[in-house]
Coordinates of C-alpha atoms in Angstrom, one line a residue:
X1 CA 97.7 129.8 96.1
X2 CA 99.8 131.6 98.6
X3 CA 101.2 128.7 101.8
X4 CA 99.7 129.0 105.5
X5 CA 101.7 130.8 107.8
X6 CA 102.9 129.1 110.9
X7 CA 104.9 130.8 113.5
X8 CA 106.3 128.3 115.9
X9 CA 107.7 129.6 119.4
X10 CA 111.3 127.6 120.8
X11 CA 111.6 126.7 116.9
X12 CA 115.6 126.3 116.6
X13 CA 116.2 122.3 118.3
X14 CA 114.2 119.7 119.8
X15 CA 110.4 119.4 119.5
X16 CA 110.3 123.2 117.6
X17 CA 112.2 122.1 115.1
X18 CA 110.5 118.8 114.5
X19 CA 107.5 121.1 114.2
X20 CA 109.0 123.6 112.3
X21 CA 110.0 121.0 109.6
X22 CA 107.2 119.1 109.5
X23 CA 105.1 122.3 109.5
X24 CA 107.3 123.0 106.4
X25 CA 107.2 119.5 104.7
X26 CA 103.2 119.8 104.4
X27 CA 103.5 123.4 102.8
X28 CA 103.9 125.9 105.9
X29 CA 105.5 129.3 105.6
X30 CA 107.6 129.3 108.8
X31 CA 108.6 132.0 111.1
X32 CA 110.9 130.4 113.6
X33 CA 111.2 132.2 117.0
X34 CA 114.5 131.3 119.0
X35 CA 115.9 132.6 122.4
X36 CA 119.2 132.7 122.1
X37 CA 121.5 130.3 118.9
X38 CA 120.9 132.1 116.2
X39 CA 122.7 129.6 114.3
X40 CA 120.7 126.4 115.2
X41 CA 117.9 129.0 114.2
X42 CA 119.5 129.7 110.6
X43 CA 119.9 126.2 110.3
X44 CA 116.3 125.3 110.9
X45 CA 116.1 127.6 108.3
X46 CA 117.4 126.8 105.6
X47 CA 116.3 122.9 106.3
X48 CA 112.8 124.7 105.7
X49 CA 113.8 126.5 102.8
X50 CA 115.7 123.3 101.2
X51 CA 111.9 121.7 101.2
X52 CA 110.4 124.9 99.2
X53 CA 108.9 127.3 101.8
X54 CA 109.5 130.1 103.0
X55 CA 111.2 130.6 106.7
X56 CA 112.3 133.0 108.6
X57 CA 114.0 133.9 112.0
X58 CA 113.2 135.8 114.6
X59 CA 114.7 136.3 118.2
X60 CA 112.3 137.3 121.2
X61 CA 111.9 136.0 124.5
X62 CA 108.0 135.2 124.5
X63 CA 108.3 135.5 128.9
X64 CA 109.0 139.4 128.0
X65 CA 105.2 140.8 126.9
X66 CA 107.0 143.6 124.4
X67 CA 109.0 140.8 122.7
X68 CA 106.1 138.8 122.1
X69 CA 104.6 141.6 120.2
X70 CA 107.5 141.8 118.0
X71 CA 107.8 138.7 117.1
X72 CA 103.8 138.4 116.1
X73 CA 104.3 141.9 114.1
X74 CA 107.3 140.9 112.4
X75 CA 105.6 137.2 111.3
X76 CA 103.1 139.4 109.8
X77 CA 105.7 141.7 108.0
X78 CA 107.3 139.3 106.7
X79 CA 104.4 136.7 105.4
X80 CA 101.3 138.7 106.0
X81 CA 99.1 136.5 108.3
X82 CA 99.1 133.9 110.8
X83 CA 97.5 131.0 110.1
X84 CA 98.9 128.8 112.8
X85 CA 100.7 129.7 116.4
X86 CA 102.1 126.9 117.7
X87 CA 103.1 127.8 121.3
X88 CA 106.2 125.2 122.1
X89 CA 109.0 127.8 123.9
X90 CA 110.0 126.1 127.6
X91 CA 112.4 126.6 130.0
X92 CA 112.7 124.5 133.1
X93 CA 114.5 125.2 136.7
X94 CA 114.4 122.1 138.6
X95 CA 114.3 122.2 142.6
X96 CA 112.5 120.9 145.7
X97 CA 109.8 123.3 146.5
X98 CA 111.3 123.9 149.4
X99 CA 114.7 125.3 147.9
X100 CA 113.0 127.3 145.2
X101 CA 113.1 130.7 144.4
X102 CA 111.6 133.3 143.8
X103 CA 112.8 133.6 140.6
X104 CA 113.2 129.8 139.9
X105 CA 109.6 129.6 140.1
X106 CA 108.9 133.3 138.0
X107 CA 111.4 132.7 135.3
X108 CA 109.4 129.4 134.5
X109 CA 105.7 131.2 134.7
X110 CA 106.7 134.0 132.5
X111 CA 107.8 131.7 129.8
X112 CA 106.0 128.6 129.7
X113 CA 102.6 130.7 130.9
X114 CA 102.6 133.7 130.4
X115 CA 104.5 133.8 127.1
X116 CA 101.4 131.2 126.1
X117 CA 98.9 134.2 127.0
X118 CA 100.9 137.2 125.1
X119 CA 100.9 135.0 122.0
X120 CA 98.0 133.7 122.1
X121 CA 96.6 136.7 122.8
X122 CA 98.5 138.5 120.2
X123 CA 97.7 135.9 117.4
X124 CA 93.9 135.5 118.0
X125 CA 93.3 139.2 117.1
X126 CA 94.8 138.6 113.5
X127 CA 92.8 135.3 113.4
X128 CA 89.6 137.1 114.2
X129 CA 89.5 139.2 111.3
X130 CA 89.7 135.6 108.9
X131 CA 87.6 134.1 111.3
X132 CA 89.8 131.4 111.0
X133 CA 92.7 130.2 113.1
X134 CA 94.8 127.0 114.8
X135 CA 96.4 127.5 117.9
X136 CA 98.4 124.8 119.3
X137 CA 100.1 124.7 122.7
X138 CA 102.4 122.5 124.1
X139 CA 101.9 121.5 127.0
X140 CA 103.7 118.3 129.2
X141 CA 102.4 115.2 131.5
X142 CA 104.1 117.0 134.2
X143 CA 101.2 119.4 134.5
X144 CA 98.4 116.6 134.6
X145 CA 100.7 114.4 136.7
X146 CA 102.6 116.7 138.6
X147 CA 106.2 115.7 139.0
X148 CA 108.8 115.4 142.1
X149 CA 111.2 118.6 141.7
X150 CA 109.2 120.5 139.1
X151 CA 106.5 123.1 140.8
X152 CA 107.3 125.6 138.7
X153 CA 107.0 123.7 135.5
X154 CA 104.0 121.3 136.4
X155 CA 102.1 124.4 137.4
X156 CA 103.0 126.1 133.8
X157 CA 102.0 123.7 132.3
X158 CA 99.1 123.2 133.9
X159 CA 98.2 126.2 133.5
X160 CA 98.5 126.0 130.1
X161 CA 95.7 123.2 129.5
X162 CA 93.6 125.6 131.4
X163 CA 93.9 128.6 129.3
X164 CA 93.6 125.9 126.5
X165 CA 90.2 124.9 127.2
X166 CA 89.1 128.7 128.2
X167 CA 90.5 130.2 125.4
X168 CA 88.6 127.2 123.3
X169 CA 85.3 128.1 124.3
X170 CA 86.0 132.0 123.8
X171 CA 86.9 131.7 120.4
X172 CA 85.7 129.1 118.8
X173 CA 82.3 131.2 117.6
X174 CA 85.4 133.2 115.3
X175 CA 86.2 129.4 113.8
X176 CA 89.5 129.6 115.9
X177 CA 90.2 125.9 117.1
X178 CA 92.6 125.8 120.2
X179 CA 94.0 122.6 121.2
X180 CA 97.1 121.0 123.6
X181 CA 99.5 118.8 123.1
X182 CA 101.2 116.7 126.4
X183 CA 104.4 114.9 125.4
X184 CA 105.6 112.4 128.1
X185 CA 109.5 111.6 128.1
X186 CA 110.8 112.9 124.3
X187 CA 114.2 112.1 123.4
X188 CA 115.6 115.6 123.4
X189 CA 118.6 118.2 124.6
X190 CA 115.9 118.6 128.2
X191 CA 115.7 114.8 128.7
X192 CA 119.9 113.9 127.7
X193 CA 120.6 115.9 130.8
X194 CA 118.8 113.4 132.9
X195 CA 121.8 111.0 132.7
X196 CA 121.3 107.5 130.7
X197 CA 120.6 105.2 134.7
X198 CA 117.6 107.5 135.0
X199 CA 116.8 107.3 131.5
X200 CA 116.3 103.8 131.5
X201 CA 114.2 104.1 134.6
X202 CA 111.9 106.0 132.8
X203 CA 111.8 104.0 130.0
X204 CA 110.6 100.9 132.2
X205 CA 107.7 103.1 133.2
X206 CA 106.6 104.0 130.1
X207 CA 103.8 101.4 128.3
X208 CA 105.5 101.1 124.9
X209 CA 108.9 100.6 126.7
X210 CA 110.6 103.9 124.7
X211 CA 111.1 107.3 124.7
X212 CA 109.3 109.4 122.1
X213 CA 110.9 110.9 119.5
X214 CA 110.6 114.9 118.7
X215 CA 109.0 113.8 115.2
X216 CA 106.4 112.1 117.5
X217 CA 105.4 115.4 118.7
X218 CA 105.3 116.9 115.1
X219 CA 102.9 114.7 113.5
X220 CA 100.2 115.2 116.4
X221 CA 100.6 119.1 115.8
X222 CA 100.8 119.0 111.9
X223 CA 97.3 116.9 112.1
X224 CA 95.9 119.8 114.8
X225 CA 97.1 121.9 112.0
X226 CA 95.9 120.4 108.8
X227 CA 92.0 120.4 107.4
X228 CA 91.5 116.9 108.8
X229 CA 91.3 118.4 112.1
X230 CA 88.3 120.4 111.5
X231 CA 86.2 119.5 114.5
X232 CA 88.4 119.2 117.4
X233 CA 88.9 121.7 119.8
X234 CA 89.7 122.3 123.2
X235 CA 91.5 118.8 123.7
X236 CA 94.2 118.1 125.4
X237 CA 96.0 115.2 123.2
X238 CA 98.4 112.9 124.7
X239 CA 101.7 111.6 123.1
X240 CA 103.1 110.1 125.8
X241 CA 103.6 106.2 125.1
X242 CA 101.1 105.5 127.4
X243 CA 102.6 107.1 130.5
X244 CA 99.7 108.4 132.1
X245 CA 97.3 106.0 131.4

Protein backbone atom coordinates (compact mmCIF):
# COMPACT_ATOMS: atom_id res chain seq x y z
CA UNK A 1 0.00 0.00 0.00
CA UNK A 2 1.22 3.30 -1.17
CA UNK A 3 1.93 6.03 2.36
CA UNK A 4 -0.47 9.17 3.07
CA UNK A 5 0.78 12.30 1.83
CA UNK A 6 1.28 15.12 4.22
CA UNK A 7 2.37 18.46 3.27
CA UNK A 8 3.36 20.50 6.25
CA UNK A 9 3.70 24.43 5.82
CA UNK A 10 6.98 26.20 7.99
CA UNK A 11 8.32 22.46 7.91
CA UNK A 12 12.29 23.15 8.14
CA UNK A 13 12.75 23.94 12.50
CA UNK A 14 10.71 24.19 15.43
CA UNK A 15 7.16 22.77 15.66
CA UNK A 16 7.20 21.95 11.49
CA UNK A 17 9.78 19.77 11.89
CA UNK A 18 8.55 18.07 14.97
CA UNK A 19 5.52 17.43 12.73
CA UNK A 20 7.23 16.73 9.83
CA UNK A 21 9.09 13.80 11.63
CA UNK A 22 6.65 12.53 13.55
CA UNK A 23 4.27 12.70 10.42
CA UNK A 24 7.19 10.61 8.99
CA UNK A 25 7.80 8.15 11.94
CA UNK A 26 3.94 6.84 11.63
CA UNK A 27 4.43 6.30 7.69
CA UNK A 28 3.74 9.89 6.10
CA UNK A 29 5.09 10.83 2.67
CA UNK A 30 6.28 14.45 3.44
CA UNK A 31 6.42 17.42 1.40
CA UNK A 32 8.16 20.00 3.55
CA UNK A 33 7.42 23.68 2.63
CA UNK A 34 10.21 26.24 3.90
CA UNK A 35 10.53 30.07 3.52
CA UNK A 36 13.84 30.73 3.29
CA UNK A 37 17.06 27.76 4.79
CA UNK A 38 17.00 25.55 2.38
CA UNK A 39 19.45 23.67 4.32
CA UNK A 40 17.59 23.18 7.58
CA UNK A 41 14.89 22.12 4.86
CA UNK A 42 17.23 19.39 3.28
CA UNK A 43 17.99 18.36 6.60
CA UNK A 44 14.49 17.77 7.67
CA UNK A 45 14.77 15.80 4.82
CA UNK A 46 16.77 13.43 4.92
CA UNK A 47 15.90 12.86 8.83
CA UNK A 48 12.46 11.84 7.03
CA UNK A 49 14.06 9.83 4.55
CA UNK A 50 16.55 8.01 7.17
CA UNK A 51 12.99 6.67 8.78
CA UNK A 52 11.81 5.17 5.24
CA UNK A 53 9.52 7.70 3.64
CA UNK A 54 9.54 9.65 1.13
CA UNK A 55 10.18 13.67 1.55
CA UNK A 56 10.59 16.36 -0.22
CA UNK A 57 11.30 20.17 -0.35
CA UNK A 58 9.64 22.87 -1.51
CA UNK A 59 10.14 26.78 -1.08
CA UNK A 60 6.99 29.12 -1.22
CA UNK A 61 5.89 31.77 0.79
CA UNK A 62 2.15 30.58 1.63
CA UNK A 63 1.38 34.81 2.44
CA UNK A 64 1.87 35.10 -1.54
CA UNK A 65 -1.55 33.36 -3.12
CA UNK A 66 0.61 32.18 -6.50
CA UNK A 67 3.12 30.44 -4.22
CA UNK A 68 0.64 28.67 -2.35
CA UNK A 69 -0.54 27.20 -5.53
CA UNK A 70 2.81 25.99 -6.34
CA UNK A 71 3.63 24.41 -3.54
CA UNK A 72 0.02 22.37 -3.47
CA UNK A 73 0.73 21.49 -7.38
CA UNK A 74 4.08 20.47 -6.88
CA UNK A 75 3.06 18.05 -3.49
CA UNK A 76 0.89 16.57 -6.01
CA UNK A 77 3.63 16.08 -8.76
CA UNK A 78 5.75 14.71 -6.78
CA UNK A 79 3.47 12.17 -4.51
CA UNK A 80 0.13 12.29 -6.24
CA UNK A 81 -2.35 13.37 -3.50
CA UNK A 82 -2.80 15.09 -0.34
CA UNK A 83 -3.88 13.31 2.36
CA UNK A 84 -3.07 15.68 5.13
CA UNK A 85 -2.34 19.75 5.06
CA UNK A 86 -1.00 20.66 8.08
CA UNK A 87 -1.12 24.55 8.14
CA UNK A 88 1.97 25.43 10.81
CA UNK A 89 3.89 28.54 8.70
CA UNK A 90 4.15 31.85 11.23
CA UNK A 91 5.76 34.90 11.27
CA UNK A 92 5.40 37.35 14.08
CA UNK A 93 6.19 41.34 14.30
CA UNK A 94 5.94 42.34 17.75
CA UNK A 95 4.79 46.13 18.68
CA UNK A 96 2.37 48.22 20.72
CA UNK A 97 -0.60 48.74 18.69
CA UNK A 98 -0.05 52.04 18.77
CA UNK A 99 3.58 51.83 17.05
CA UNK A 100 2.46 49.35 14.39
CA UNK A 101 2.49 49.44 10.93
CA UNK A 102 0.95 49.08 8.31
CA UNK A 103 2.89 46.55 7.15
CA UNK A 104 3.74 45.00 10.71
CA UNK A 105 0.25 44.22 10.94
CA UNK A 106 -0.23 43.00 6.92
CA UNK A 107 2.97 40.94 6.72
CA UNK A 108 1.54 38.92 9.76
CA UNK A 109 -2.24 38.57 8.20
CA UNK A 110 -0.98 37.38 4.82
CA UNK A 111 0.95 34.68 6.43
CA UNK A 112 -0.49 33.30 9.40
CA UNK A 113 -4.23 34.02 7.76
CA UNK A 114 -4.36 34.29 4.72
CA UNK A 115 -1.68 31.71 3.73
CA UNK A 116 -4.26 29.39 6.05
CA UNK A 117 -7.07 30.23 3.44
CA UNK A 118 -4.94 29.74 0.06
CA UNK A 119 -3.99 26.27 1.41
CA UNK A 120 -6.68 25.31 2.68
CA UNK A 121 -8.45 26.35 -0.03
CA UNK A 122 -6.15 24.77 -2.47
CA UNK A 123 -6.01 21.37 -0.58
CA UNK A 124 -9.76 20.81 0.04
CA UNK A 125 -10.45 20.68 -3.78
CA UNK A 126 -7.98 17.57 -4.18
CA UNK A 127 -9.61 16.13 -0.96
CA UNK A 128 -13.10 16.48 -2.46
CA UNK A 129 -12.59 14.28 -5.19
CA UNK A 130 -11.50 11.24 -2.30
CA UNK A 131 -14.04 12.52 -0.25
CA UNK A 132 -11.56 12.19 2.34
CA UNK A 133 -9.21 14.63 3.95
CA UNK A 134 -7.40 16.06 7.43
CA UNK A 135 -6.61 19.51 7.72
CA UNK A 136 -4.87 20.71 10.65
CA UNK A 137 -4.05 24.29 11.56
CA UNK A 138 -1.97 25.66 13.95
CA UNK A 139 -3.13 28.07 15.66
CA UNK A 140 -1.73 29.79 19.24
CA UNK A 141 -3.26 30.85 22.85
CA UNK A 142 -2.47 34.27 21.79
CA UNK A 143 -5.57 34.30 19.62
CA UNK A 144 -8.04 32.98 22.42
CA UNK A 145 -6.14 35.08 25.03
CA UNK A 146 -5.02 37.92 23.25
CA UNK A 147 -1.58 38.98 24.23
CA UNK A 148 0.13 42.50 25.19
CA UNK A 149 2.34 43.50 22.03
CA UNK A 150 0.92 41.01 19.52
CA UNK A 151 -2.39 42.46 17.54
CA UNK A 152 -1.29 41.35 14.55
CA UNK A 153 -0.61 37.85 15.60
CA UNK A 154 -3.53 37.33 18.23
CA UNK A 155 -5.81 38.47 15.46
CA UNK A 156 -4.17 35.79 12.96
CA UNK A 157 -4.60 33.56 14.89
CA UNK A 158 -7.74 34.13 15.86
CA UNK A 159 -8.80 34.23 12.85
CA UNK A 160 -7.61 31.06 12.16
CA UNK A 161 -9.90 29.07 14.80
CA UNK A 162 -12.56 30.88 12.94
CA UNK A 163 -11.99 29.70 9.48
CA UNK A 164 -11.43 26.34 11.41
CA UNK A 165 -14.71 25.87 12.60
CA UNK A 166 -16.39 27.46 9.21
CA UNK A 167 -14.40 25.51 7.09
CA UNK A 168 -15.48 22.35 9.45
CA UNK A 169 -19.06 22.66 8.97
CA UNK A 170 -18.51 23.29 4.95
CA UNK A 171 -16.77 20.29 4.38
CA UNK A 172 -17.33 17.82 6.60
CA UNK A 173 -20.50 16.28 4.25
CA UNK A 174 -17.05 15.52 1.68
CA UNK A 175 -15.57 13.42 5.04
CA UNK A 176 -13.00 16.26 5.28
CA UNK A 177 -12.27 16.75 9.15
CA UNK A 178 -10.71 20.21 9.94
CA UNK A 179 -9.37 20.73 13.25
CA UNK A 180 -6.85 23.42 15.34
CA UNK A 181 -4.27 23.05 17.36
CA UNK A 182 -3.24 26.21 20.14
CA UNK A 183 0.24 25.64 21.58
CA UNK A 184 0.89 27.83 24.73
CA UNK A 185 4.73 28.77 25.38
CA UNK A 186 6.86 25.87 23.20
CA UNK A 187 10.41 25.70 23.61
CA UNK A 188 11.47 26.98 20.24
CA UNK A 189 13.80 29.44 17.93
CA UNK A 190 10.28 32.18 18.53
CA UNK A 191 10.25 31.69 22.34
CA UNK A 192 14.63 31.72 22.93
CA UNK A 193 14.37 35.22 21.67
CA UNK A 194 12.29 36.13 24.68
CA UNK A 195 15.49 36.14 26.88
CA UNK A 196 15.74 33.34 29.80
CA UNK A 197 14.23 36.35 33.03
CA UNK A 198 11.15 36.42 30.96
CA UNK A 199 11.22 32.82 30.24
CA UNK A 200 11.11 31.83 33.70
CA UNK A 201 8.19 34.27 34.21
CA UNK A 202 6.30 32.43 31.93
CA UNK A 203 7.09 29.33 33.19
CA UNK A 204 5.65 30.28 36.76
CA UNK A 205 2.43 31.01 34.89
CA UNK A 206 2.06 28.03 33.31
CA UNK A 207 0.07 25.02 35.45
CA UNK A 208 2.53 22.19 34.82
CA UNK A 209 5.41 24.62 35.67
CA UNK A 210 7.29 23.99 31.97
CA UNK A 211 7.54 24.96 28.70
CA UNK A 212 6.23 22.58 26.05
CA UNK A 213 8.36 20.91 23.90
CA UNK A 214 7.91 21.02 19.85
CA UNK A 215 7.30 17.13 20.01
CA UNK A 216 4.38 18.16 22.33
CA UNK A 217 2.81 19.80 19.44
CA UNK A 218 3.58 16.70 17.08
CA UNK A 219 1.80 14.08 18.85
CA UNK A 220 -1.54 16.17 19.18
CA UNK A 221 -1.38 16.63 15.23
CA UNK A 222 -0.14 13.09 14.32
CA UNK A 223 -3.44 11.83 16.45
CA UNK A 224 -5.72 14.66 14.41
CA UNK A 225 -4.01 12.79 11.64
CA UNK A 226 -4.24 9.18 12.26
CA UNK A 227 -7.59 6.85 12.01
CA UNK A 228 -8.21 7.18 15.71
CA UNK A 229 -9.33 10.55 15.14
CA UNK A 230 -12.20 9.66 13.11
CA UNK A 231 -14.92 11.67 14.78
CA UNK A 232 -13.55 14.94 15.72
CA UNK A 233 -13.89 17.85 13.93
CA UNK A 234 -13.98 21.43 14.21
CA UNK A 235 -12.12 21.49 17.66
CA UNK A 236 -9.89 23.68 18.70
CA UNK A 237 -7.40 21.45 20.91
CA UNK A 238 -5.26 22.88 23.46
CA UNK A 239 -1.55 21.98 24.33
CA UNK A 240 -0.75 24.51 26.42
CA UNK A 241 0.27 23.13 29.96
CA UNK A 242 -2.70 24.39 31.22
CA UNK A 243 -2.14 28.07 30.52
CA UNK A 244 -5.43 29.08 29.66
CA UNK A 245 -7.42 27.27 31.90
Amino acid sequence: MENKVALITGASRGIGRAIALKLAKDGFDVMINYAGNEAKALDVKAACEALGVRAEIFQANIGNKDQAAELVQATVDAFGSIDVLVNNAGITRDNLMLRMSDEEFEDVIDVNLKGVFYLTKAASKLMFKKRKGKIINITSVSGVTGNVGQVNYAASKAGVIGLTKTVAKELASRGIQVNAVAPGFIQTDMTDVLGEQLKAKIQENVPLKRLGQPEDIAHMVAFLASDAASYITGQVLHVDGGLVI
